[in-house]
Amino acid sequence: MRLVVARCSVDYEGRLSAHLPMATRLIMVKADGCVAIHADGGAYKPLNWMNAPNRLVEAAGEWTVTNPKGERLVITIEEVLSDSAHDLGADPGLQKDGVEAHLQELLAAACHELEAGMVLVRREHRTEIGPVDLLCRDAEGRAVAVEIKRRGEIDGVEQLTRYLELLNRDPALTRKGAVRGISAAQEIKPQARVLATDRGIACAVVDYDALRGLDDPSHRLF
Amino acid sequence: MRLVVARCSVDYEGRLSAHLPMATRLIMVKADGCVAIHADGGAYKPLNWMNAPNRLVEAAGEWTVTNPKGERLVITIEEVLSDSAHDLGADPGLQKDGVEAHLQELLAAACHELEAGMVLVRREHRTEIGPVDLLCRDAEGRAVAVEIKRRGEIDGVEQLTRYLELLNRDPALTRKGAVRGISAAQEIKPQARVLATDRGIACAVVDYDALRGLDDPSHRLF
DNA sequence: GTGTATATCTCGGGG
DNA sequence: CCCCGAGGTATACAC
């Protein structure tokens, strides 16, 4: 990784046009070739960047980064204040726990927690327009589509609505009545709840830690 | 901005749990206090981070970053390979051109380009579920809701559908007939076009550069 | 490669 | 402050 602190101005032409006036910034060049220009604030997002794959050409006072998509980043350097390089090696990578995939896993194993008598039919049930997180049957044998999110927002309700529209055209699923929908999340936003209710979709707030407690602790990542 | 290259392991507890095994990485601490841990690859996104506002406590071999939301980032440092600080000063900030806001501005001034005889009623027309980009009237006096996107995808059609559903409940708007919808974008994805057509929503591909040409060049950002 | 869904999304605007 | 929408979203994964 190369770290350059320099007074520079930057121009990007690609998906939009953007310009950074002359100022002191950090230019980070990673081993995979990607370039990021950071200011001394503003979370982790750089002001400007160019991801790999790309080509960096260093001329006197001007770096030009181009990529195969025709995007171009030009860094005009007035003064270099520091320039260092470090060999970091490959990273073993991040281990995560608590994201949607895990929540889905836990709910699949405990879908009776959503509703008494509920039984799992299939996880990631394929439809033409995407996978339904959980397809279940309720105590009366009716099909139930469950959409799982960490945070329930409007998009998730739209997604489930599209799935239900499609699933309800399948005679095999609607034999015992229309397919029902449940929007399950750790937290459900007010607007999402309103939209769901308006569309006859039930909302279920699930407790991740409680579900995990039901699960065998040895399954945890760490 | 402080840049530390070190062998470290990292644990994050907050919106999820995450762990990084011991390896050499860059730790970036910005003036606003935010901390980011970068590997030597993987675009501009850090492996782990903690945004401002937060509190960084440096003990021997262990940095602990906590924030008011109860999130916690612990960096265990085995060996420091480099530690430097630079005063970058405040950044003048990024100037952008070509984003949705600008496209909306141009279309508002030239909505007759969408359809002959079309007149602008209001930009960002408020509804209970969000703002309609452009509310217009066509040559026959019928209300038209326009949703503007850089790239027309399914989400935009869903959004416009929600608005139309609501607008069509307003007697003041439907006096001359049902409110029509137009999905306007520089590029419209096939699936979005299919969905729009299915719902009676028209699609309009707009040429950003041509629109800008109609506009006074002195209005351009740079 | 396109299409779809997720994200500790980030970031900015408005109530 | 939260809510909501846009993003050069980035990223992973299925088809």
Coordinates of N, CA, C and O in Angstrom, one line a residue, chain A residues 110-221:
Chain A
A110 N -36.5 -22.2 13.2 CA -37.5 -21.9 14.3 C -38.7 -21.1 13.8 O -39.1 -20.2 14.4
C111 N -39.2 -21.5 12.6 CA -40.3 -20.7 12.0 C -41.6 -20.8 12.8 O -42.5 -20.0 12.6
H112 N -41.7 -21.8 13.7 CA -42.8 -21.9 14.6 C -42.8 -20.7 15.6 O -43.8 -20.4 16.2
E113 N -41.7 -20.0 15.7 CA -41.6 -18.8 16.6 C -42.4 -17.7 15.9 O -42.8 -16.7 16.6
L114 N -42.5 -17.7 14.6 CA -43.3 -16.6 13.9 C -44.8 -16.8 14.2 O -45.5 -15.8 14.3
E115 N -45.2 -18.1 14.3 CA -46.6 -18.4 14.4 C -46.7 -19.8 14.8 O -46.0 -20.7 14.2
A116 N -47.5 -20.1 15.8 CA -47.7 -21.5 16.2 C -48.1 -22.4 15.1 O -49.0 -22.0 14.3
G117 N -47.5 -23.6 15.0 CA -48.0 -24.5 13.9 C -47.3 -24.3 12.6 O -47.6 -25.1 11.6
M118 N -46.5 -23.3 12.4 CA -45.9 -23.0 11.1 C -44.7 -24.0 10.9 O -44.0 -24.3 11.8
V119 N -44.7 -24.5 9.6 CA -43.7 -25.5 9.2 C -42.9 -25.0 8.0 O -43.5 -24.4 7.1
L120 N -41.6 -25.2 8.0 CA -40.8 -24.7 6.8 C -41.0 -25.6 5.7 O -41.0 -26.9 5.8
V121 N -41.2 -25.1 4.5 CA -41.3 -25.8 3.3 C -39.9 -25.7 2.5 O -39.4 -26.8 2.2
R122 N -39.4 -24.5 2.4 CA -38.2 -24.3 1.6 C -37.6 -23.0 1.9 O -38.3 -22.0 2.1
R123 N -36.2 -23.0 2.0 CA -35.5 -21.7 2.2 C -35.1 -21.2 0.8 O -34.9 -22.1 -0.1
E124 N -35.1 -19.9 0.5 CA -34.6 -19.4 -0.8 C -35.4 -20.0 -1.9 O -34.9 -20.4 -2.9
H125 N -36.7 -20.0 -1.7 CA -37.6 -20.6 -2.8 C -37.6 -19.7 -4.0 O -37.9 -18.6 -4.0
R126 N -37.1 -20.3 -5.1 CA -36.9 -19.6 -6.4 C -38.3 -19.2 -7.1 O -39.1 -20.0 -7.2
T127 N -38.3 -18.0 -7.5 CA -39.4 -17.5 -8.4 C -38.7 -16.9 -9.6 O -37.5 -16.7 -9.5
E128 N -39.6 -16.5 -10.5 CA -39.0 -15.9 -11.7 C -38.3 -14.5 -11.4 O -37.5 -14.1 -12.1
I129 N -38.8 -13.9 -10.3 CA -38.3 -12.5 -10.1 C -37.4 -12.5 -8.9 O -37.1 -11.4 -8.4
G130 N -37.0 -13.6 -8.4 CA -36.1 -13.6 -7.2 C -36.5 -14.6 -6.2 O -37.5 -15.3 -6.3
P131 N -35.6 -14.8 -5.2 CA -35.8 -15.9 -4.2 C -36.7 -15.4 -3.0 O -36.4 -14.3 -2.5
V132 N -37.7 -16.2 -2.6 CA -38.4 -15.9 -1.4 C -37.6 -16.5 -0.2 O -37.3 -17.6 -0.2
D133 N -37.4 -15.7 0.8 CA -36.5 -16.1 1.9 C -37.0 -17.4 2.5 O -36.2 -18.4 2.6
L134 N -38.2 -17.4 3.0 CA -38.8 -18.7 3.6 C -40.2 -18.9 3.0 O -41.0 -18.0 2.9
L135 N -40.4 -20.1 2.6 CA -41.7 -20.5 2.2 C -42.2 -21.5 3.2 O -41.5 -22.5 3.5
C136 N -43.3 -21.3 3.9 CA -43.8 -22.1 5.0 C -45.2 -22.5 4.7 O -45.9 -22.1 3.7
R137 N -45.7 -23.4 5.6 CA -47.2 -23.7 5.7 C -47.7 -23.4 7.1 O -47.0 -23.8 8.0
D138 N -48.8 -22.8 7.2 CA -49.3 -22.5 8.5 C -50.1 -23.7 9.1 O -50.2 -24.7 8.4
A139 N -50.7 -23.5 10.3 CA -51.4 -24.6 10.9 C -52.5 -25.2 10.1 O -52.8 -26.4 10.1
E140 N -53.1 -24.3 9.2 CA -54.2 -24.8 8.4 C -53.7 -25.3 7.0 O -54.6 -25.5 6.1
G141 N -52.4 -25.3 6.8 CA -51.9 -25.8 5.5 C -51.8 -24.7 4.4 O -51.5 -25.1 3.3
R142 N -52.1 -23.5 4.8 CA -51.9 -22.4 3.8 C -50.5 -22.0 3.6 O -49.7 -22.0 4.6
A143 N -50.1 -21.7 2.4 CA -48.7 -21.3 2.1 C -48.5 -19.9 2.7 O -49.4 -19.0 2.6
V144 N -47.3 -19.7 3.3 CA -46.9 -18.4 3.8 C -45.5 -18.0 3.3 O -44.6 -18.8 3.4
A145 N -45.4 -16.8 2.7 CA -44.1 -16.4 2.2 C -43.5 -15.4 3.3 O -44.2 -14.5 3.7
V146 N -42.3 -15.7 3.7 CA -41.7 -14.8 4.8 C -40.5 -14.1 4.2 O -39.6 -14.7 3.6
E147 N -40.5 -12.8 4.3 CA -39.4 -11.9 3.9 C -38.6 -11.5 5.1 O -39.2 -10.9 6.0
I148 N -37.3 -11.8 5.2 CA -36.6 -11.5 6.4 C -35.6 -10.3 6.1 O -34.9 -10.3 5.1
K149 N -35.6 -9.4 7.0 CA -34.7 -8.2 6.9 C -34.1 -7.9 8.3 O -34.8 -8.3 9.3
R150 N -33.0 -7.3 8.3 CA -32.5 -6.8 9.6 C -33.4 -5.7 10.0 O -34.0 -5.7 11.1
R151 N -33.6 -4.7 9.1 CA -34.5 -3.6 9.4 C -35.6 -3.6 8.3 O -35.3 -3.6 7.1
G152 N -36.9 -3.7 8.8 CA -38.0 -3.7 7.8 C -38.3 -2.3 7.3 O -38.7 -1.4 8.0
E153 N -38.1 -2.1 6.0 CA -38.4 -0.8 5.3 C -39.3 -1.1 4.2 O -39.7 -2.2 3.8
I154 N -39.7 0.0 3.5 CA -40.6 0.0 2.4 C -40.2 -1.0 1.3 O -41.0 -1.8 0.8
D155 N -38.9 -0.9 0.9 CA -38.4 -1.8 -0.1 C -38.8 -3.3 0.1 O -39.1 -4.0 -0.8
G156 N -38.6 -3.7 1.4 CA -38.9 -5.1 1.7 C -40.3 -5.5 1.5 O -40.6 -6.6 1.1
V157 N -41.2 -4.5 1.8 CA -42.6 -4.8 1.6 C -43.0 -4.9 0.2 O -43.7 -5.7 -0.3
E158 N -42.4 -4.0 -0.7 CA -42.5 -4.1 -2.1 C -42.1 -5.4 -2.7 O -42.7 -6.0 -3.5
Q159 N -40.9 -5.8 -2.2 CA -40.3 -7.1 -2.6 C -41.3 -8.2 -2.3 O -41.6 -9.0 -3.2
L160 N -41.8 -8.3 -1.1 CA -42.7 -9.4 -0.7 C -44.0 -9.3 -1.5 O -44.6 -10.3 -1.9
T161 N -44.5 -8.1 -1.7 CA -45.7 -7.9 -2.5 C -45.5 -8.5 -3.9 O -46.4 -9.2 -4.4
R162 N -44.4 -8.3 -4.6 CA -44.1 -8.8 -5.9 C -44.1 -10.4 -5.8 O -44.7 -11.0 -6.7
Y163 N -43.5 -10.9 -4.8 CA -43.4 -12.4 -4.6 C -44.8 -12.9 -4.5 O -45.2 -13.9 -5.1
L164 N -45.6 -12.3 -3.6 CA -47.0 -12.8 -3.3 C -47.8 -12.8 -4.6 O -48.6 -13.7 -4.8
E165 N -47.7 -11.7 -5.4 CA -48.4 -11.6 -6.6 C -48.2 -12.8 -7.5 O -49.1 -13.5 -8.1
L166 N -46.9 -13.2 -7.6 CA -46.5 -14.3 -8.4 C -46.9 -15.7 -7.8 O -47.4 -16.5 -8.5
L167 N -46.6 -15.8 -6.5 CA -46.9 -17.1 -5.8 C -48.4 -17.4 -5.9 O -48.8 -18.6 -6.0
N168 N -49.2 -16.3 -5.8 CA -50.7 -16.5 -5.8 C -51.2 -17.0 -7.2 O -52.4 -17.3 -7.3
R169 N -50.4 -17.0 -8.2 CA -50.8 -17.5 -9.5 C -50.5 -19.0 -9.6 O -50.8 -19.7 -10.6
D170 N -49.9 -19.6 -8.6 CA -49.5 -21.0 -8.6 C -50.6 -21.8 -7.9 O -50.8 -21.7 -6.7
P171 N -51.3 -22.7 -8.7 CA -52.4 -23.4 -8.1 C -52.0 -24.4 -7.0 O -52.7 -24.6 -6.0
A172 N -50.7 -24.9 -7.1 CA -50.2 -25.8 -6.1 C -50.1 -25.2 -4.7 O -50.3 -25.8 -3.7
L173 N -49.9 -23.8 -4.7 CA -49.7 -23.1 -3.4 C -51.0 -22.6 -2.9 O -51.1 -22.4 -1.7
T174 N -52.0 -22.4 -3.8 CA -53.2 -21.7 -3.3 C -54.3 -22.6 -3.0 O -55.5 -22.2 -2.8
R175 N -54.0 -23.9 -3.0 CA -55.1 -24.9 -2.8 C -55.9 -24.7 -1.5 O -57.1 -24.8 -1.5
K176 N -55.2 -24.3 -0.5 CA -55.8 -24.1 0.8 C -56.1 -22.6 1.1 O -56.4 -22.2 2.2
G177 N -56.1 -21.8 0.0 CA -56.3 -20.4 0.1 C -55.2 -19.6 -0.3 O -54.1 -20.1 -0.6
A178 N -55.4 -18.3 -0.4 CA -54.3 -17.4 -0.9 C -53.0 -17.5 -0.1 O -53.1 -17.7 1.2
V179 N -51.9 -17.3 -0.7 CA -50.6 -17.3 0.0 C -50.6 -16.0 0.9 O -50.9 -14.9 0.4
R180 N -50.2 -16.2 2.1 CA -50.1 -15.0 3.0 C -48.6 -14.5 3.1 O -47.7 -15.3 2.7
G181 N -48.4 -13.3 3.5 CA -47.1 -12.8 3.6 C -46.8 -12.3 5.0 O -47.7 -11.8 5.7
I182 N -45.6 -12.6 5.5 CA -45.1 -12.1 6.7 C -43.8 -11.4 6.5 O -42.8 -11.9 5.9
S183 N -43.7 -10.1 7.0 CA -42.5 -9.3 6.9 C -41.8 -9.4 8.3 O -42.3 -8.9 9.3
A184 N -40.7 -10.1 8.3 CA -40.0 -10.4 9.6 C -38.7 -9.6 9.7 O -37.9 -9.6 8.8
A185 N -38.5 -8.9 10.8 CA -37.3 -8.1 11.0 C -37.1 -7.8 12.4 O -38.0 -7.9 13.3
Q186 N -35.8 -7.4 12.7 CA -35.5 -7.1 14.1 C -36.1 -5.8 14.5 O -36.3 -5.5 15.7
E187 N -36.4 -5.0 13.5 CA -37.0 -3.6 13.8 C -37.8 -3.3 12.5 O -37.4 -3.5 11.4
I188 N -39.0 -2.8 12.7 CA -39.8 -2.4 11.5 C -40.2 -0.9 11.5 O -40.7 -0.4 12.5
K189 N -39.8 -0.2 10.4 CA -40.0 1.2 10.3 C -41.5 1.5 10.2 O -42.3 0.7 9.6
P190 N -42.0 2.6 10.7 CA -43.4 2.9 10.7 C -44.0 2.9 9.3 O -45.1 2.3 9.1
Q191 N -43.4 3.5 8.3 CA -43.9 3.6 7.0 C -44.1 2.2 6.4 O -45.0 1.9 5.7
A192 N -43.1 1.3 6.7 CA -43.1 0.0 6.2 C -44.3 -0.8 6.8 O -45.0 -1.5 6.1
R193 N -44.5 -0.5 8.1 CA -45.6 -1.2 8.8 C -47.0 -0.8 8.2 O -47.9 -1.6 8.0
V194 N -47.1 0.5 7.9 CA -48.4 1.1 7.3 C -48.6 0.4 5.9 O -49.7 -0.1 5.7
L195 N -47.6 0.4 5.1 CA -47.7 -0.2 3.8 C -48.0 -1.7 3.8 O -48.9 -2.1 3.1
A196 N -47.4 -2.4 4.7 CA -47.6 -3.8 4.9 C -49.0 -4.1 5.3 O -49.8 -4.9 4.7
T197 N -49.5 -3.3 6.3 CA -50.9 -3.5 6.8 C -51.9 -3.2 5.7 O -52.8 -4.0 5.5
D198 N -51.6 -2.1 4.9 CA -52.5 -1.8 3.8 C -52.6 -2.9 2.8 O -53.6 -3.0 2.1
R199 N -51.5 -3.7 2.7 CA -51.5 -4.7 1.7 C -51.8 -6.1 2.3 O -51.6 -7.1 1.6
G200 N -52.2 -6.1 3.5 CA -52.6 -7.4 4.1 C -51.4 -8.3 4.5 O -51.5 -9.5 4.6
I201 N -50.3 -7.6 4.6 CA -49.1 -8.4 5.0 C -48.8 -8.2 6.5 O -48.9 -7.1 7.0
A202 N -48.6 -9.3 7.2 CA -48.3 -9.3 8.6 C -46.9 -8.9 8.9 O -46.0 -9.1 8.1
C203 N -46.7 -8.2 10.1 CA -45.4 -7.8 10.5 C -45.0 -8.7 11.7 O -45.8 -8.9 12.6
A204 N -43.7 -9.1 11.7 CA -43.2 -9.9 12.9 C -41.9 -9.3 13.3 O -40.9 -9.2 12.5
V205 N -41.8 -8.8 14.5 CA -40.5 -8.3 15.1 C -39.8 -9.5 15.7 O -40.4 -10.1 16.6
V206 N -38.6 -9.9 15.3 CA -38.0 -11.0 15.8 C -36.8 -10.6 16.7 O -36.1 -9.6 16.3
D207 N -36.5 -11.3 17.7 CA -35.4 -11.0 18.6 C -34.2 -11.9 18.3 O -34.2 -13.1 18.5
Y208 N -33.2 -11.3 17.6 CA -32.1 -12.1 17.1 C -31.4 -12.9 18.3 O -31.1 -14.0 18.1
D209 N -31.1 -12.2 19.4 CA -30.4 -12.8 20.5 C -31.2 -14.0 21.1 O -30.6 -15.0 21.4
A210 N -32.5 -13.8 21.2 CA -33.4 -14.9 21.7 C -33.3 -16.1 20.8 O -33.2 -17.2 21.2
L211 N -33.4 -15.8 19.5 CA -33.4 -16.9 18.5 C -32.1 -17.6 18.6 O -32.0 -18.8 18.5
R212 N -31.0 -16.8 18.7 CA -29.7 -17.4 18.8 C -29.6 -18.3 20.0 O -28.9 -19.3 20.0
G213 N -30.2 -17.9 21.1 CA -30.2 -18.6 22.3 C -30.9 -20.0 22.1 O -30.5 -21.0 22.8
L214 N -31.9 -20.0 21.2 CA -32.6 -21.3 21.0 C -31.7 -22.3 20.2 O -31.8 -23.5 20.3
D215 N -30.8 -21.7 19.5 CA -29.9 -22.4 18.6 C -28.7 -23.0 19.4 O -28.4 -22.5 20.5
D216 N -28.1 -24.0 18.9 CA -26.9 -24.6 19.6 C -25.8 -23.6 19.5 O -25.4 -23.2 18.5
P217 N -25.2 -23.2 20.7 CA -24.2 -22.2 20.7 C -22.9 -22.6 19.9 O -22.2 -21.8 19.5
S218 N -22.7 -23.9 19.7 CA -21.5 -24.4 19.0 C -21.6 -24.0 17.5 O -20.6 -24.0 16.8
H219 N -22.8 -23.6 17.0 CA -22.9 -23.2 15.6 C -22.4 -21.7 15.4 O -22.3 -21.3 14.3
R220 N -22.2 -21.0 16.5 CA -21.8 -19.6 16.4 C -20.4 -19.6 15.8 O -19.6 -20.4 15.9
L221 N -20.1 -18.5 15.0 CA -18.9 -18.3 14.3 C -17.7 -18.2 15.2 O -16.6 -18.6 14.9

